[in-house]
Amino acid sequence: MSQTDSSPAERAAALRALLHHHAHRYYVLDAPELPDAEYDRLFQELQALEAAHPELRSADSPTQRVLGQVLEGFAPVRHAVPMLSIRTETDTEASGAEAFDARVRRELELAGDAPPVEYAAELKFDGLAINLRYERGVLVQAATRGDGETGEDVTQNIRTIGQIPLRLQGCDAPVLEVRGEVYMRRDHFERLNERQREKGEKTFVNPRNAAAGAVRQLDPAIAAQRPLSFFAYGLGEVQGWALPDSHSALLDALAALGVPVCAQRTVALGAAGLVDFHRAMGAQRDALPFDIDGVVYKVNSLALQQRLGFVTREPRWAVAHKYPAQEQITRLERIEVQVGRTGKLTPVAKLAPVFVGGTTVSNATLHNLFELRRKGVRVGDRVIVRRAGDVIPEVVGRVPGERSGYVPNFRMPRECPVCGSAVRRERGGLDHRCSGGLFCAAQRKQALLHFAGRRAMDIEGLGDKLVDQLVDGGLVRTLPELYTLGVAKLAALDRMGEKSAANLVAGLARSRQTTLARFLYALGIRQVGETTAKDLAKHFGSLDRIMEAGLDQLLQVNDVGPVVAQSIRTFFDQPHNREVVEQLRAAGIGWPEGEGAAASDAPQPLAGKTLVLTGTLPTLSRDEAKALIEAAGGKVAGSVSKKTHFVVAGDEAGSKLDKARELGLTVVDEAGLRALLGSGGPG
Ligand code: IVH
C-alpha cells in the first residue's frame, strides 16, 4: 500500500499488521527480516499517527505494550476453567516414566499386547503459570494461577513481554485462552543480577523468583525492564475455535497463531519413548538457555485425555517427571578468599559436599563482600546452593534458623592472602583487589594460565599443576621467563620426566609463531577479550601502533568504548608492561607483520556475516574453520540466534542444527562453507 493515498486509519492498520508480523519474527522466531532501525521507524510512524489521531489507538497496538500506572494491588480474576496442576513423579530414574505409562494403560484398560500409547513429551519450565485470554484474537486479560480458581490480573505487566502476541495471527475466535509459563532465560537472569550487583542492589535467587517478581511488579515500567519470555503448553476456556485432536497438534496450532511454543518436544511412543525423551533432555539440560526442573508427559490424544479425566485436582493423563534439583541446602563450613587474574578478591564458600544440578559441589562463589553481607550468610549456617547450566555454583541465601552461638561477621582481609600486598577498594566500588599485580603469585599463576591458553598463545603442556610448580618454585616470575625454561630445569621438577619437559619446551617453541590478535589477548589486558583483540589487530595492523594509540584512535575501533579504550591505555602506560612486551618479542615471539592491514585488503566475502559451527566437519577442525571464516571477514558465534546468517553443520550436529531449522536459517556443510568463503554466497 502506498503511504500517500491511504487514510490515516488504513495506514495505522497497515502499520500495526506490519509491526505485529515483525515483532513475531523478532521475539518469537528469533529471525528478524528487518533491521532494528527500520522496525523503529515504522513504530515511530505509528506512534506519531496515533498521537495525531488518538481515536486510532487500539488495545492491540504494538505502541500500547507499556501503559497504565503504578497499581495499588492486583484485581482478582476468577478462571473460567480452573488452572490445575499436575502430579509429580519424584523418582528421577527411568522407572518414573514406566510407572506413569503402566497407570495410563491400566486406566484405559488396554490389553498387555495392545500397541504403545502415544504421548506428547515436553519440558517442565521453571517459571510461573499464566492464563492469556484472547477475545476475537486480541489479548484482553492475563492472570496468574493463584489458587487455581482465582488468580490475579497482571495484564499490564504481561503486555510488556515482547514474545506474547497482543493479537493472534488469523484467529478471531470469540474466546481462546492460552496457558503457559512465563520464565526468565538464564543469560537474562545473570545479566539482571549483574546489573543489580553493580548498583549494589538485592540480587534475585533464581530465574523463577526473578520472573515471579517481575510479573507481580506493581509498576509496569519496572516490569518492562525485566526480560521475560513465554512458552505455551495448553488451553483454558475456548469458544468458537476448532480443537485439533491431539496435544501435539494443538501446540503446532498455537505456534501458527504466533504464540511461542518450545521446540524441545516430541511425540513419544510408550514407556520406552518417554524414557528416551527424559534421558535426551537430561543430557541437554545444561545447554538449554532456561531452567527446567523436569519433563512433562501428556497422553497425546485429546479424546483419550477426556476418557481418563481427573482425580481431585490433577489430570490422570499427565505427569511431571523430575530431574535432580538445581538448588540444595548444605552447611557453610568456611569462607576462603581467592585471588583472580586481575587481583580481584572473591569470597568463596567452602561447603559440606552436596549433589546439585547433576554434580557434587563443595565450593561456591559469594561474589563480593557486600553481596555476602546482604545475603547475611555466616560460617555454620545452612545455605542454599544453586548450580544451573554451566554457570559457576553460587550461594544464593541462608535458610532462616537459629545460630548456635556467636559467629563473627566475615571481613575482607587487609592484606592479600597470597602475597601480603595491601588490599584496596576503589571509592564506591564493590570489589576488593590485591595491589601486588604480577608480584602476587596468584595473579601470576592466573596470568600464566591465561597466556598459555588455547585461544591465547596455545602453549601445549602448560596446565595448572605445572604453573603452580613453576611459580611456587620460583622458576617463573614473569611471562617472558617462561621462554627461558630449558629441559634440564624442567626435568628437575617433581613428577616431571625428561619426556614431558621436552614436550613443554617444544610447545613453547611452537607458540613463538603466533598472530597479533592472539598475542594481544594473551597479555590479559582488562576488558580485552578475544574479539576485541581481533578487532584491534585488524584495525591497527601492528603492535607498535596499538601501544602508541591515543584514546581517540582506540575509540575508532569496532565495539571499543571509553572503558575498554582507557583500560588499553592504562596497560600500555605502565613501563613494567611495556618491558614485558619487549622481553617477549626479544624471546622470539612474532607474527606476520601487517596482519590486520593485509586481511582488510583481502577479499571479505563474509564481511558482516555471523556463522555458527556445529558438529564435526569432514576435513576442517573447528579452529581451522573459524580461522577461515574470520579471514573472510565473518564472525563465529557460539549459539544460533536471530542474528545468525549461516549454520555450518557437520556430523552429529546437535541442538544448534535443530534450532537453525526451526528458525529457517541457511544450513551448509563443509563444501557449502568453502563455497561461501570463495564467493560471498547468497544474501
Ligand atoms: S500442563 C492440567 N505443561 O507445572 C495440566 N505444566 O503442576 C496443566 N508447568 O504450575 C499443566 N511446564 O505452570 C504443564 N509443559 C508443561 C509445564 C507445566 C511447567 C508448570 C505449570 C504448573 C505446574 C503443573
mmCIF file with all atom_site columns, C-alpha atoms and ligand atoms in Angstrom, residues 84-86 122-125 129 181 233 296 298 315 317, ligand 1:
data_model
loop_
_atom_site.group_PDB
_atom_site.id
_atom_site.type_symbol
_atom_site.label_atom_id
_atom_site.label_alt_id
_atom_site.label_comp_id
_atom_site.label_asym_id
_atom_site.label_entity_id
_atom_site.label_seq_id
_atom_site.pdbx_PDB_ins_code
_atom_site.Cartn_x
_atom_site.Cartn_y
_atom_site.Cartn_z
_atom_site.occupancy
_atom_site.B_iso_or_equiv
_atom_site.pdbx_formal_charge
_atom_site.auth_seq_id
_atom_site.auth_comp_id
_atom_site.auth_asym_id
_atom_site.auth_atom_id
_atom_site.pdbx_PDB_model_num
ATOM   1  C CA  . LEU A 1 84  ? -4.981 -27.352 37.630 1.00 0.00 ? 84  LEU A CA  1
ATOM   2  C CA  . SER A 1 85  ? -1.613 -28.711 38.491 1.00 0.00 ? 85  SER A CA  1
ATOM   3  C CA  . ILE A 1 86  ? -0.044 -31.998 37.514 1.00 0.00 ? 86  ILE A CA  1
ATOM   4  C CA  . GLU A 1 122 ? 7.655  -31.623 26.573 1.00 0.00 ? 122 GLU A CA  1
ATOM   5  C CA  . LEU A 1 123 ? 9.760  -29.682 29.063 1.00 0.00 ? 123 LEU A CA  1
ATOM   6  C CA  . LYS A 1 124 ? 8.660  -28.623 32.507 1.00 0.00 ? 124 LYS A CA  1
ATOM   7  C CA  . PHE A 1 125 ? 9.531  -24.957 32.529 1.00 0.00 ? 125 PHE A CA  1
ATOM   8  C CA  . ALA A 1 129 ? 1.776  -20.287 35.075 1.00 0.00 ? 129 ALA A CA  1
ATOM   9  C CA  . GLU A 1 181 ? 4.729  -20.464 31.583 1.00 0.00 ? 181 GLU A CA  1
ATOM   10 C CA  . TYR A 1 233 ? 1.591  -25.566 26.937 1.00 0.00 ? 233 TYR A CA  1
ATOM   11 C CA  . VAL A 1 296 ? 6.053  -33.415 31.271 1.00 0.00 ? 296 VAL A CA  1
ATOM   12 C CA  . LYS A 1 298 ? 0.754  -35.943 28.325 1.00 0.00 ? 298 LYS A CA  1
ATOM   13 C CA  . PRO A 1 315 ? -5.385 -34.862 35.323 1.00 0.00 ? 315 PRO A CA  1
ATOM   14 C CA  . TRP A 1 317 ? -3.412 -38.090 31.588 1.00 0.00 ? 317 TRP A CA  1
HETATM 15 S S1  . IVH B 2 .   ? 0.479  -28.699 31.981 1.00 0.00 ? 1   IVH B S1  1
HETATM 16 C C1  . IVH B 2 .   ? -3.627 -29.729 33.552 1.00 0.00 ? 1   IVH B C1  1
HETATM 17 N N1  . IVH B 2 .   ? 2.871  -28.453 30.939 1.00 0.00 ? 1   IVH B N1  1
HETATM 18 O O1  . IVH B 2 .   ? 3.907  -27.026 36.179 1.00 0.00 ? 1   IVH B O1  1
HETATM 19 C C2  . IVH B 2 .   ? -2.201 -29.581 33.190 1.00 0.00 ? 1   IVH B C2  1
HETATM 20 N N2  . IVH B 2 .   ? 2.510  -27.528 33.091 1.00 0.00 ? 1   IVH B N2  1
HETATM 21 O O2  . IVH B 2 .   ? 1.686  -28.594 38.119 1.00 0.00 ? 1   IVH B O2  1
HETATM 22 C C3  . IVH B 2 .   ? -1.707 -28.213 33.452 1.00 0.00 ? 1   IVH B C3  1
HETATM 23 N N3  . IVH B 2 .   ? 4.463  -26.375 34.028 1.00 0.00 ? 1   IVH B N3  1
HETATM 24 O O3  . IVH B 2 .   ? 2.222  -24.696 37.637 1.00 0.00 ? 1   IVH B O3  1
HETATM 25 C C4  . IVH B 2 .   ? -0.243 -28.002 33.404 1.00 0.00 ? 1   IVH B C4  1
HETATM 26 N N4  . IVH B 2 .   ? 5.808  -26.731 32.316 1.00 0.00 ? 1   IVH B N4  1
HETATM 27 O O4  . IVH B 2 .   ? 2.922  -23.866 35.408 1.00 0.00 ? 1   IVH B O4  1
HETATM 28 C C5  . IVH B 2 .   ? 2.094  -28.191 32.001 1.00 0.00 ? 1   IVH B C5  1
HETATM 29 N N5  . IVH B 2 .   ? 4.919  -28.269 29.850 1.00 0.00 ? 1   IVH B N5  1
HETATM 30 C C6  . IVH B 2 .   ? 4.147  -28.010 30.913 1.00 0.00 ? 1   IVH B C6  1
HETATM 31 C C7  . IVH B 2 .   ? 4.620  -27.298 32.025 1.00 0.00 ? 1   IVH B C7  1
HETATM 32 C C8  . IVH B 2 .   ? 3.764  -27.082 33.104 1.00 0.00 ? 1   IVH B C8  1
HETATM 33 C C9  . IVH B 2 .   ? 5.695  -26.176 33.507 1.00 0.00 ? 1   IVH B C9  1
HETATM 34 C C10 . IVH B 2 .   ? 4.039  -25.916 35.360 1.00 0.00 ? 1   IVH B C10 1
HETATM 35 C C11 . IVH B 2 .   ? 2.710  -25.233 35.387 1.00 0.00 ? 1   IVH B C11 1
HETATM 36 C C12 . IVH B 2 .   ? 2.058  -25.673 36.661 1.00 0.00 ? 1   IVH B C12 1
HETATM 37 C C13 . IVH B 2 .   ? 2.836  -26.861 37.056 1.00 0.00 ? 1   IVH B C13 1
HETATM 38 C C14 . IVH B 2 .   ? 1.964  -28.097 36.912 1.00 0.00 ? 1   IVH B C14 1
#
